[in-house]
């Protein structure tokens, strides 16, 4: 009788697990899990609060988040499609930050988490899709904020990212139907990047005249003397400018720095690679072209730390 009763109990537990696949964590949590915080918020859009439990795995030093919906079902926020549990690293002085709000105005709250570290942090946006909390945006960035840049009173995500001393980039994402899409990009940097921005402004100039005739006064400010001395370079710029409606930066790819400590502690040359979008005029049609522009900037004034462009290539 005892063995039969035990078998019935085990069978009942097995059937319960099969019928409740969403609750694999409800029975017990590892001893290394420490409950940090419980938040009660609507996470599905039905206006009924659920319980969000933030745990710290002290042994493996990571944050784990479980959501117990009002129907009793438990779901865990996964760090990616491979199912990693840790959505941010944990120490006693690194907090897991969280916002629960319908930031994209689609009547379903987003669960936004980001870690606390010195530089870049894990950032995740989750949204309930009826069966799971799906990642709709994620990345490893310096930080983020919200701005409405489209005028529709719905905030866009603005990602702030450091380029390891070269500069900073801002990437703008807009909610479109069921995903976030990049819609705008800004890059600010030193070591001659300001000259690259002036160059792009020259190429955007709608004047039909050649650069050599209309903007010669700018050349000495942004290009080295040896670059200007080669007439083929001016011809290259005029060819690039020809039938160009506009040119804009899409994203920073990378840069490489060349040093000569006998001359300066600063880089003596930087090679920038930047993806650009060029709109060309073909008859009456506008043809978009994605290109990679490679620009070398050279240190020309050690005392002032002034750089000028010494080479330009379109790939």
PDB file of C-alpha atoms in Angstrom:
ATOM      1  CA  UNK A   1       0.000   0.000   0.000  1.00  0.00           C
ATOM      2  CA  UNK A   2       2.806   2.415   0.888  1.00  0.00           C
ATOM      3  CA  UNK A   3       4.624   1.758  -2.398  1.00  0.00           C
ATOM      4  CA  UNK A   4       1.409   2.133  -4.376  1.00  0.00           C
ATOM      5  CA  UNK A   5       0.635   5.456  -2.644  1.00  0.00           C
ATOM      6  CA  UNK A   6       4.138   6.719  -3.303  1.00  0.00           C
ATOM      7  CA  UNK A   7       3.826   5.766  -6.987  1.00  0.00           C
ATOM      8  CA  UNK A   8       0.498   7.600  -7.257  1.00  0.00           C
ATOM      9  CA  UNK A   9       2.008  10.754  -5.716  1.00  0.00           C
ATOM     10  CA  UNK A  10       4.983  10.661  -8.115  1.00  0.00           C
ATOM     11  CA  UNK A  11       2.634  10.141 -11.047  1.00  0.00           C
ATOM     12  CA  UNK A  12       0.528  13.109  -9.930  1.00  0.00           C
ATOM     13  CA  UNK A  13       3.636  15.332  -9.732  1.00  0.00           C
ATOM     14  CA  UNK A  14       4.751  14.193 -13.187  1.00  0.00           C
ATOM     15  CA  UNK A  15       1.350  14.981 -14.717  1.00  0.00           C
ATOM     16  CA  UNK A  16       1.352  18.403 -13.021  1.00  0.00           C
ATOM     17  CA  UNK A  17       4.742  19.257 -14.541  1.00  0.00           C
ATOM     18  CA  UNK A  18       3.587  18.211 -18.019  1.00  0.00           C
ATOM     19  CA  UNK A  19       0.441  20.300 -17.741  1.00  0.00           C
ATOM     20  CA  UNK A  20       2.375  23.343 -16.469  1.00  0.00           C
ATOM     21  CA  UNK A  21       5.498  23.581 -18.669  1.00  0.00           C
ATOM     22  CA  UNK A  22       5.769  27.300 -17.967  1.00  0.00           C
ATOM     23  CA  UNK A  23       6.617  26.672 -14.315  1.00  0.00           C
ATOM     24  CA  UNK A  24       9.980  24.883 -14.310  1.00  0.00           C
ATOM     25  CA  UNK A  25      11.317  27.091 -11.508  1.00  0.00           C
ATOM     26  CA  UNK A  26       8.355  27.190  -9.160  1.00  0.00           C
ATOM     27  CA  UNK A  27       9.287  24.159  -7.053  1.00  0.00           C
ATOM     28  CA  UNK A  28      12.683  25.202  -5.756  1.00  0.00           C
ATOM     29  CA  UNK A  29      15.492  27.651  -6.429  1.00  0.00           C
ATOM     30  CA  UNK A  30      19.200  26.963  -5.927  1.00  0.00           C
ATOM     31  CA  UNK A  31      20.526  27.859  -2.504  1.00  0.00           C
ATOM     32  CA  UNK A  32      22.866  30.378  -4.133  1.00  0.00           C
ATOM     33  CA  UNK A  33      19.861  32.468  -5.270  1.00  0.00           C
ATOM     34  CA  UNK A  34      19.226  35.478  -3.061  1.00  0.00           C
ATOM     35  CA  UNK A  35      15.960  37.400  -3.383  1.00  0.00           C
ATOM     36  CA  UNK A  36      16.858  41.044  -4.007  1.00  0.00           C
ATOM     37  CA  UNK A  37      13.537  42.693  -4.808  1.00  0.00           C
ATOM     38  CA  UNK A  38       9.886  41.997  -5.624  1.00  0.00           C
ATOM     39  CA  UNK A  39       8.037  44.381  -7.954  1.00  0.00           C
ATOM     40  CA  UNK A  40       4.316  44.249  -8.666  1.00  0.00           C
ATOM     41  CA  UNK A  41       3.462  45.526 -12.146  1.00  0.00           C
ATOM     42  CA  UNK A  42       1.268  44.642 -15.096  1.00  0.00           C
ATOM     43  CA  UNK A  43       3.615  42.871 -17.536  1.00  0.00           C
ATOM     44  CA  UNK A  44       1.102  41.590 -20.121  1.00  0.00           C
ATOM     45  CA  UNK A  45      -1.214  44.523 -20.788  1.00  0.00           C
ATOM     46  CA  UNK A  46      -4.293  43.094 -19.069  1.00  0.00           C
ATOM     47  CA  UNK A  47      -4.182  45.721 -16.265  1.00  0.00           C
ATOM     48  CA  UNK A  48      -3.598  43.036 -13.605  1.00  0.00           C
ATOM     49  CA  UNK A  49      -0.383  43.157 -11.615  1.00  0.00           C
ATOM     50  CA  UNK A  50       2.122  40.307 -11.805  1.00  0.00           C
ATOM     51  CA  UNK A  51       5.041  39.673  -9.441  1.00  0.00           C
ATOM     52  CA  UNK A  52       8.533  40.320 -10.742  1.00  0.00           C
ATOM     53  CA  UNK A  53      11.160  38.644  -8.578  1.00  0.00           C
ATOM     54  CA  UNK A  54      14.771  39.731  -8.945  1.00  0.00           C
ATOM     55  CA  UNK A  55      17.285  37.162  -7.687  1.00  0.00           C
ATOM     56  CA  UNK A  56      21.062  37.262  -7.394  1.00  0.00           C
ATOM     57  CA  UNK A  57      23.013  34.074  -8.009  1.00  0.00           C
ATOM     58  CA  UNK A  58      25.765  34.802  -5.505  1.00  0.00           C
ATOM     59  CA  UNK A  59      27.753  31.739  -6.494  1.00  0.00           C
ATOM     60  CA  UNK A  60      27.875  32.443 -10.243  1.00  0.00           C
ATOM     61  CA  UNK A  61      27.560  36.251  -9.867  1.00  0.00           C
ATOM     62  CA  UNK A  62      24.590  36.957 -12.092  1.00  0.00           C
ATOM     63  CA  UNK A  63      21.073  38.385 -11.920  1.00  0.00           C
ATOM     64  CA  UNK A  64      18.037  36.178 -12.559  1.00  0.00           C
ATOM     65  CA  UNK A  65      14.485  37.481 -13.000  1.00  0.00           C
ATOM     66  CA  UNK A  66      11.314  35.405 -12.637  1.00  0.00           C
ATOM     67  CA  UNK A  67       7.831  36.703 -13.390  1.00  0.00           C
ATOM     68  CA  UNK A  68       4.888  35.082 -11.628  1.00  0.00           C
ATOM     69  CA  UNK A  69       1.755  36.058 -13.498  1.00  0.00           C
ATOM     70  CA  UNK A  70      -1.548  36.500 -11.663  1.00  0.00           C
ATOM     71  CA  UNK A  71      -2.646  33.076 -12.986  1.00  0.00           C
ATOM     72  CA  UNK A  72       0.221  31.447 -11.084  1.00  0.00           C
ATOM     73  CA  UNK A  73       2.404  30.638 -14.082  1.00  0.00           C
ATOM     74  CA  UNK A  74       6.097  31.473 -13.780  1.00  0.00           C
ATOM     75  CA  UNK A  75       8.381  32.662 -16.567  1.00  0.00           C
ATOM     76  CA  UNK A  76      12.070  33.473 -16.523  1.00  0.00           C
ATOM     77  CA  UNK A  77      13.628  36.305 -18.520  1.00  0.00           C
ATOM     78  CA  UNK A  78      16.292  34.813 -20.759  1.00  0.00           C
ATOM     79  CA  UNK A  79      19.421  36.688 -21.739  1.00  0.00           C
ATOM     80  CA  UNK A  80      19.235  35.399 -25.335  1.00  0.00           C
ATOM     81  CA  UNK A  81      17.777  32.671 -27.513  1.00  0.00           C
ATOM     82  CA  UNK A  82      20.259  30.133 -26.127  1.00  0.00           C
ATOM     83  CA  UNK A  83      18.494  30.449 -22.792  1.00  0.00           C
ATOM     84  CA  UNK A  84      21.189  31.944 -20.572  1.00  0.00           C
ATOM     85  CA  UNK A  85      19.664  33.036 -17.267  1.00  0.00           C
ATOM     86  CA  UNK A  86      21.956  35.916 -16.350  1.00  0.00           C
ATOM     87  CA  UNK A  87      20.773  39.235 -17.755  1.00  0.00           C
ATOM     88  CA  UNK A  88      23.458  41.245 -15.954  1.00  0.00           C
ATOM     89  CA  UNK A  89      26.512  40.550 -13.777  1.00  0.00           C
ATOM     90  CA  UNK A  90      26.005  40.702 -10.012  1.00  0.00           C
ATOM     91  CA  UNK A  91      28.070  41.937  -7.118  1.00  0.00           C
ATOM     92  CA  UNK A  92      26.856  43.519  -3.904  1.00  0.00           C
ATOM     93  CA  UNK A  93      27.510  46.994  -5.392  1.00  0.00           C
ATOM     94  CA  UNK A  94      26.145  46.373  -8.945  1.00  0.00           C
ATOM     95  CA  UNK A  95      22.407  46.954  -9.078  1.00  0.00           C
ATOM     96  CA  UNK A  96      20.014  45.515 -11.651  1.00  0.00           C
ATOM     97  CA  UNK A  97      17.966  48.448 -12.913  1.00  0.00           C
ATOM     98  CA  UNK A  98      14.450  47.945 -14.230  1.00  0.00           C
ATOM     99  CA  UNK A  99      11.629  49.926 -15.862  1.00  0.00           C
ATOM    100  CA  UNK A 100       8.203  48.425 -16.561  1.00  0.00           C
ATOM    101  CA  UNK A 101       6.240  50.732 -18.865  1.00  0.00           C
ATOM    102  CA  UNK A 102       4.592  50.819 -22.288  1.00  0.00           C
ATOM    103  CA  UNK A 103       7.304  52.956 -23.849  1.00  0.00           C
ATOM    104  CA  UNK A 104       6.350  52.216 -27.473  1.00  0.00           C
ATOM    105  CA  UNK A 105       2.610  52.880 -26.928  1.00  0.00           C
ATOM    106  CA  UNK A 106       1.313  49.538 -28.233  1.00  0.00           C
ATOM    107  CA  UNK A 107      -0.697  48.730 -25.063  1.00  0.00           C
ATOM    108  CA  UNK A 108       1.766  46.043 -23.926  1.00  0.00           C
ATOM    109  CA  UNK A 109       4.270  47.050 -21.219  1.00  0.00           C
ATOM    110  CA  UNK A 110       7.979  46.612 -21.865  1.00  0.00           C
ATOM    111  CA  UNK A 111      10.283  45.229 -19.189  1.00  0.00           C
ATOM    112  CA  UNK A 112      13.590  47.068 -19.522  1.00  0.00           C
ATOM    113  CA  UNK A 113      16.629  45.853 -17.591  1.00  0.00           C
ATOM    114  CA  UNK A 114      20.204  47.089 -17.531  1.00  0.00           C
ATOM    115  CA  UNK A 115      23.165  46.368 -15.336  1.00  0.00           C
ATOM    116  CA  UNK A 116      25.435  48.639 -13.313  1.00  0.00           C
ATOM    117  CA  UNK A 117      29.069  48.637 -14.343  1.00  0.00           C
ATOM    118  CA  UNK A 118      31.840  51.138 -14.958  1.00  0.00           C
ATOM    119  CA  UNK A 119      31.511  51.324 -18.758  1.00  0.00           C
ATOM    120  CA  UNK A 120      29.209  49.277 -21.026  1.00  0.00           C
ATOM    121  CA  UNK A 121      26.157  47.465 -19.656  1.00  0.00           C
ATOM    122  CA  UNK A 122      23.822  44.684 -20.733  1.00  0.00           C
ATOM    123  CA  UNK A 123      20.553  46.279 -21.892  1.00  0.00           C
ATOM    124  CA  UNK A 124      17.393  44.244 -22.588  1.00  0.00           C
ATOM    125  CA  UNK A 125      13.853  45.164 -23.658  1.00  0.00           C
ATOM    126  CA  UNK A 126      11.301  42.367 -23.118  1.00  0.00           C
ATOM    127  CA  UNK A 127       7.675  42.200 -24.230  1.00  0.00           C
ATOM    128  CA  UNK A 128       4.964  39.608 -23.578  1.00  0.00           C
ATOM    129  CA  UNK A 129       3.812  37.976 -26.848  1.00  0.00           C
ATOM    130  CA  UNK A 130       1.167  35.655 -25.410  1.00  0.00           C
ATOM    131  CA  UNK A 131       3.464  32.744 -24.621  1.00  0.00           C
ATOM    132  CA  UNK A 132       6.787  34.216 -23.491  1.00  0.00           C
ATOM    133  CA  UNK A 133       8.637  37.427 -22.655  1.00  0.00           C
ATOM    134  CA  UNK A 134      10.453  37.951 -25.939  1.00  0.00           C
ATOM    135  CA  UNK A 135      13.523  40.162 -26.365  1.00  0.00           C
ATOM    136  CA  UNK A 136      12.613  43.027 -28.709  1.00  0.00           C
ATOM    137  CA  UNK A 137      15.849  44.974 -28.243  1.00  0.00           C
ATOM    138  CA  UNK A 138      19.202  44.225 -26.624  1.00  0.00           C
ATOM    139  CA  UNK A 139      22.821  45.276 -26.681  1.00  0.00           C
ATOM    140  CA  UNK A 140      25.974  46.027 -24.728  1.00  0.00           C
ATOM    141  CA  UNK A 141      26.233  49.814 -24.581  1.00  0.00           C
ATOM    142  CA  UNK A 142      27.404  52.715 -22.443  1.00  0.00           C
ATOM    143  CA  UNK A 143      23.820  53.797 -21.803  1.00  0.00           C
ATOM    144  CA  UNK A 144      20.485  54.799 -23.281  1.00  0.00           C
ATOM    145  CA  UNK A 145      17.719  57.379 -23.010  1.00  0.00           C
ATOM    146  CA  UNK A 146      14.379  58.196 -24.643  1.00  0.00           C
ATOM    147  CA  UNK A 147      13.562  61.058 -27.039  1.00  0.00           C
ATOM    148  CA  UNK A 148      10.710  61.762 -29.415  1.00  0.00           C
ATOM    149  CA  UNK A 149      12.526  62.818 -32.590  1.00  0.00           C
ATOM    150  CA  UNK A 150       9.693  61.977 -35.018  1.00  0.00           C
ATOM    151  CA  UNK A 151       7.053  64.246 -33.439  1.00  0.00           C
ATOM    152  CA  UNK A 152       4.476  61.508 -32.842  1.00  0.00           C
ATOM    153  CA  UNK A 153       4.651  61.758 -29.014  1.00  0.00           C
ATOM    154  CA  UNK A 154       6.097  58.230 -28.817  1.00  0.00           C
ATOM    155  CA  UNK A 155       9.672  58.100 -27.485  1.00  0.00           C
ATOM    156  CA  UNK A 156      12.446  56.544 -29.515  1.00  0.00           C
ATOM    157  CA  UNK A 157      15.359  54.676 -27.931  1.00  0.00           C
ATOM    158  CA  UNK A 158      18.593  56.662 -28.093  1.00  0.00           C
ATOM    159  CA  UNK A 159      21.661  54.499 -27.503  1.00  0.00           C
ATOM    160  CA  UNK A 160      24.797  56.191 -26.176  1.00  0.00           C
ATOM    161  CA  UNK A 161      28.005  54.342 -26.908  1.00  0.00           C
ATOM    162  CA  UNK A 162      31.656  55.135 -26.234  1.00  0.00           C
ATOM    163  CA  UNK A 163      34.228  54.415 -28.948  1.00  0.00           C
ATOM    164  CA  UNK A 164      37.100  53.701 -26.551  1.00  0.00           C
ATOM    165  CA  UNK A 165      38.600  57.165 -26.524  1.00  0.00           C
ATOM    166  CA  UNK A 166      37.980  58.052 -30.171  1.00  0.00           C
ATOM    167  CA  UNK A 167      34.535  59.523 -29.584  1.00  0.00           C
ATOM    168  CA  UNK A 168      30.878  58.838 -28.858  1.00  0.00           C
ATOM    169  CA  UNK A 169      27.991  57.649 -30.991  1.00  0.00           C
ATOM    170  CA  UNK A 170      24.229  58.009 -30.642  1.00  0.00           C
ATOM    171  CA  UNK A 171      21.950  55.518 -32.387  1.00  0.00           C
ATOM    172  CA  UNK A 172      18.212  56.190 -32.663  1.00  0.00           C
ATOM    173  CA  UNK A 173      15.697  53.310 -32.817  1.00  0.00           C
ATOM    174  CA  UNK A 174      11.970  53.601 -33.586  1.00  0.00           C
ATOM    175  CA  UNK A 175       9.255  51.033 -32.828  1.00  0.00           C
ATOM    176  CA  UNK A 176       7.852  49.861 -36.172  1.00  0.00           C
ATOM    177  CA  UNK A 177       5.037  47.283 -36.024  1.00  0.00           C
ATOM    178  CA  UNK A 178       6.694  44.569 -33.910  1.00  0.00           C
ATOM    179  CA  UNK A 179      10.374  45.503 -33.737  1.00  0.00           C
ATOM    180  CA  UNK A 180      12.777  48.386 -33.178  1.00  0.00           C
ATOM    181  CA  UNK A 181      14.480  49.742 -36.300  1.00  0.00           C
ATOM    182  CA  UNK A 182      17.447  52.092 -36.510  1.00  0.00           C
ATOM    183  CA  UNK A 183      16.331  55.403 -38.022  1.00  0.00           C
ATOM    184  CA  UNK A 184      19.127  57.863 -37.288  1.00  0.00           C
ATOM    185  CA  UNK A 185      22.795  57.994 -36.330  1.00  0.00           C
ATOM    186  CA  UNK A 186      25.152  60.617 -34.895  1.00  0.00           C
ATOM    187  CA  UNK A 187      28.889  60.394 -34.277  1.00  0.00           C
ATOM    188  CA  UNK A 188      31.096  62.865 -32.419  1.00  0.00           C
ATOM    189  CA  UNK A 189      34.817  62.301 -32.123  1.00  0.00           C
ATOM    190  CA  UNK A 190      38.188  63.989 -31.935  1.00  0.00           C
ATOM    191  CA  UNK A 191      41.495  63.514 -33.719  1.00  0.00           C
ATOM    192  CA  UNK A 192      40.328  65.133 -36.950  1.00  0.00           C
ATOM    193  CA  UNK A 193      36.801  63.784 -37.125  1.00  0.00           C
ATOM    194  CA  UNK A 194      35.505  67.363 -37.144  1.00  0.00           C
ATOM    195  CA  UNK A 195      37.295  67.759 -40.491  1.00  0.00           C
ATOM    196  CA  UNK A 196      35.495  64.691 -41.838  1.00  0.00           C
ATOM    197  CA  UNK A 197      32.157  66.279 -40.918  1.00  0.00           C
ATOM    198  CA  UNK A 198      33.146  69.456 -42.778  1.00  0.00           C
ATOM    199  CA  UNK A 199      34.123  67.344 -45.798  1.00  0.00           C
ATOM    200  CA  UNK A 200      30.706  65.671 -45.841  1.00  0.00           C
ATOM    201  CA  UNK A 201      29.086  69.088 -45.543  1.00  0.00           C
ATOM    202  CA  UNK A 202      31.031  70.213 -48.633  1.00  0.00           C
ATOM    203  CA  UNK A 203      29.808  67.171 -50.550  1.00  0.00           C
ATOM    204  CA  UNK A 204      26.236  67.989 -49.482  1.00  0.00           C
ATOM    205  CA  UNK A 205      26.514  71.506 -50.898  1.00  0.00           C
ATOM    206  CA  UNK A 206      23.964  71.786 -53.718  1.00  0.00           C
ATOM    207  CA  UNK A 207      26.062  74.281 -55.699  1.00  0.00           C
ATOM    208  CA  UNK A 208      26.680  72.877 -59.217  1.00  0.00           C
ATOM    209  CA  UNK A 209      30.132  74.464 -59.317  1.00  0.00           C
ATOM    210  CA  UNK A 210      33.301  72.552 -58.578  1.00  0.00           C
ATOM    211  CA  UNK A 211      34.740  72.493 -55.066  1.00  0.00           C
ATOM    212  CA  UNK A 212      37.986  73.979 -56.334  1.00  0.00           C
ATOM    213  CA  UNK A 213      36.156  77.136 -57.439  1.00  0.00           C
ATOM    214  CA  UNK A 214      33.515  77.591 -54.738  1.00  0.00           C
ATOM    215  CA  UNK A 215      35.062  76.278 -51.533  1.00  0.00           C
ATOM    216  CA  UNK A 216      38.804  76.576 -52.000  1.00  0.00           C
ATOM    217  CA  UNK A 217      39.041  78.639 -48.805  1.00  0.00           C
ATOM    218  CA  UNK A 218      37.975  75.583 -46.794  1.00  0.00           C
ATOM    219  CA  UNK A 219      40.535  73.203 -48.271  1.00  0.00           C
ATOM    220  CA  UNK A 220      43.500  74.555 -46.310  1.00  0.00           C
ATOM    221  CA  UNK A 221      41.505  74.215 -43.084  1.00  0.00           C
ATOM    222  CA  UNK A 222      40.647  70.562 -43.470  1.00  0.00           C
ATOM    223  CA  UNK A 223      43.270  68.975 -45.754  1.00  0.00           C
ATOM    224  CA  UNK A 224      47.056  68.686 -45.455  1.00  0.00           C
ATOM    225  CA  UNK A 225      49.246  70.651 -47.859  1.00  0.00           C
ATOM    226  CA  UNK A 226      50.494  67.492 -49.571  1.00  0.00           C
ATOM    227  CA  UNK A 227      46.944  66.317 -50.181  1.00  0.00           C
ATOM    228  CA  UNK A 228      45.914  69.649 -51.758  1.00  0.00           C
ATOM    229  CA  UNK A 229      49.078  69.674 -53.890  1.00  0.00           C
ATOM    230  CA  UNK A 230      47.918  66.549 -55.743  1.00  0.00           C
ATOM    231  CA  UNK A 231      45.356  67.782 -58.300  1.00  0.00           C
ATOM    232  CA  UNK A 232      43.959  64.267 -58.641  1.00  0.00           C
ATOM    233  CA  UNK A 233      42.515  64.597 -55.130  1.00  0.00           C
ATOM    234  CA  UNK A 234      40.428  67.642 -56.083  1.00  0.00           C
ATOM    235  CA  UNK A 235      39.242  65.787 -59.191  1.00  0.00           C
ATOM    236  CA  UNK A 236      38.255  62.840 -56.985  1.00  0.00           C
ATOM    237  CA  UNK A 237      36.193  65.087 -54.698  1.00  0.00           C
ATOM    238  CA  UNK A 238      34.447  66.755 -57.647  1.00  0.00           C
ATOM    239  CA  UNK A 239      33.659  63.359 -59.145  1.00  0.00           C
ATOM    240  CA  UNK A 240      32.228  62.237 -55.805  1.00  0.00           C
ATOM    241  CA  UNK A 241      30.222  65.448 -55.514  1.00  0.00           C
ATOM    242  CA  UNK A 242      28.909  65.156 -59.075  1.00  0.00           C
ATOM    243  CA  UNK A 243      25.192  64.250 -59.144  1.00  0.00           C
ATOM    244  CA  UNK A 244      25.176  63.762 -55.369  1.00  0.00           C
ATOM    245  CA  UNK A 245      22.004  64.895 -53.671  1.00  0.00           C
ATOM    246  CA  UNK A 246      23.230  64.122 -50.156  1.00  0.00           C
ATOM    247  CA  UNK A 247      25.624  62.007 -48.142  1.00  0.00           C
ATOM    248  CA  UNK A 248      25.216  61.013 -44.493  1.00  0.00           C
ATOM    249  CA  UNK A 249      26.891  58.793 -41.922  1.00  0.00           C
ATOM    250  CA  UNK A 250      25.122  55.492 -41.266  1.00  0.00           C
ATOM    251  CA  UNK A 251      27.497  54.016 -38.714  1.00  0.00           C
ATOM    252  CA  UNK A 252      31.036  53.950 -37.401  1.00  0.00           C
ATOM    253  CA  UNK A 253      32.899  50.779 -38.378  1.00  0.00           C
ATOM    254  CA  UNK A 254      36.325  51.140 -36.779  1.00  0.00           C
ATOM    255  CA  UNK A 255      39.510  53.182 -36.604  1.00  0.00           C
ATOM    256  CA  UNK A 256      43.202  52.381 -36.398  1.00  0.00           C
ATOM    257  CA  UNK A 257      45.734  54.600 -34.656  1.00  0.00           C
ATOM    258  CA  UNK A 258      49.389  55.030 -35.646  1.00  0.00           C
ATOM    259  CA  UNK A 259      51.818  56.221 -32.977  1.00  0.00           C
ATOM    260  CA  UNK A 260      55.328  57.636 -32.985  1.00  0.00           C
ATOM    261  CA  UNK A 261      56.295  58.470 -29.400  1.00  0.00           C
ATOM    262  CA  UNK A 262      59.387  60.344 -30.659  1.00  0.00           C
ATOM    263  CA  UNK A 263      57.024  62.917 -32.157  1.00  0.00           C
ATOM    264  CA  UNK A 264      54.017  62.965 -29.831  1.00  0.00           C
ATOM    265  CA  UNK A 265      52.137  61.020 -27.191  1.00  0.00           C
ATOM    266  CA  UNK A 266      49.024  61.454 -29.361  1.00  0.00           C
ATOM    267  CA  UNK A 267      48.446  59.337 -32.478  1.00  0.00           C
ATOM    268  CA  UNK A 268      50.212  60.828 -35.482  1.00  0.00           C
ATOM    269  CA  UNK A 269      47.675  59.290 -37.878  1.00  0.00           C
ATOM    270  CA  UNK A 270      44.183  57.811 -37.590  1.00  0.00           C
ATOM    271  CA  UNK A 271      42.480  55.743 -40.267  1.00  0.00           C
ATOM    272  CA  UNK A 272      38.688  56.002 -39.968  1.00  0.00           C
ATOM    273  CA  UNK A 273      36.241  53.611 -41.635  1.00  0.00           C
ATOM    274  CA  UNK A 274      32.659  54.855 -41.720  1.00  0.00           C
ATOM    275  CA  UNK A 275      29.597  53.546 -43.548  1.00  0.00           C
ATOM    276  CA  UNK A 276      27.762  56.294 -45.425  1.00  0.00           C
ATOM    277  CA  UNK A 277      24.537  56.573 -47.405  1.00  0.00           C
ATOM    278  CA  UNK A 278      24.854  58.500 -50.659  1.00  0.00           C
ATOM    279  CA  UNK A 279      21.796  59.614 -52.646  1.00  0.00           C
ATOM    280  CA  UNK A 280      22.792  59.943 -56.305  1.00  0.00           C
ATOM    281  CA  UNK A 281      20.759  61.712 -59.003  1.00  0.00           C
ATOM    282  CA  UNK A 282      20.313  59.584 -62.121  1.00  0.00           C
ATOM    283  CA  UNK A 283      18.218  61.555 -64.582  1.00  0.00           C
ATOM    284  CA  UNK A 284      15.201  62.336 -62.416  1.00  0.00           C
ATOM    285  CA  UNK A 285      15.589  59.290 -60.191  1.00  0.00           C
ATOM    286  CA  UNK A 286      17.263  59.203 -56.778  1.00  0.00           C
ATOM    287  CA  UNK A 287      19.455  56.154 -56.261  1.00  0.00           C
ATOM    288  CA  UNK A 288      20.559  55.287 -52.685  1.00  0.00           C
ATOM    289  CA  UNK A 289      24.047  53.790 -52.359  1.00  0.00           C
ATOM    290  CA  UNK A 290      25.655  52.420 -49.200  1.00  0.00           C
ATOM    291  CA  UNK A 291      29.408  52.890 -49.277  1.00  0.00           C
ATOM    292  CA  UNK A 292      32.351  52.694 -46.889  1.00  0.00           C
ATOM    293  CA  UNK A 293      34.438  55.853 -46.724  1.00  0.00           C
ATOM    294  CA  UNK A 294      38.020  55.508 -45.448  1.00  0.00           C
ATOM    295  CA  UNK A 295      39.611  58.725 -44.259  1.00  0.00           C
ATOM    296  CA  UNK A 296      43.095  59.241 -42.825  1.00  0.00           C
ATOM    297  CA  UNK A 297      43.640  62.194 -40.512  1.00  0.00           C
ATOM    298  CA  UNK A 298      47.176  63.359 -39.742  1.00  0.00           C
ATOM    299  CA  UNK A 299      48.534  65.251 -36.742  1.00  0.00           C
ATOM    300  CA  UNK A 300      49.790  68.576 -38.203  1.00  0.00           C
ATOM    301  CA  UNK A 301      50.129  70.702 -35.067  1.00  0.00           C
ATOM    302  CA  UNK A 302      51.538  68.898 -32.039  1.00  0.00           C
ATOM    303  CA  UNK A 303      51.092  71.829 -29.669  1.00  0.00           C
ATOM    304  CA  UNK A 304      47.430  72.438 -30.565  1.00  0.00           C
ATOM    305  CA  UNK A 305      46.675  68.770 -31.229  1.00  0.00           C
ATOM    306  CA  UNK A 306      45.275  69.698 -34.643  1.00  0.00           C
ATOM    307  CA  UNK A 307      44.560  67.054 -37.272  1.00  0.00           C
ATOM    308  CA  UNK A 308      43.821  67.371 -40.984  1.00  0.00           C
ATOM    309  CA  UNK A 309      42.659  64.938 -43.657  1.00  0.00           C
ATOM    310  CA  UNK A 310      45.515  63.348 -45.575  1.00  0.00           C
ATOM    311  CA  UNK A 311      43.675  60.687 -47.596  1.00  0.00           C
ATOM    312  CA  UNK A 312      40.117  59.838 -48.686  1.00  0.00           C
ATOM    313  CA  UNK A 313      38.892  56.627 -50.337  1.00  0.00           C
ATOM    314  CA  UNK A 314      35.431  55.276 -51.151  1.00  0.00           C
ATOM    315  CA  UNK A 315      35.111  51.494 -51.040  1.00  0.00           C
TER     316      UNK A 315
END
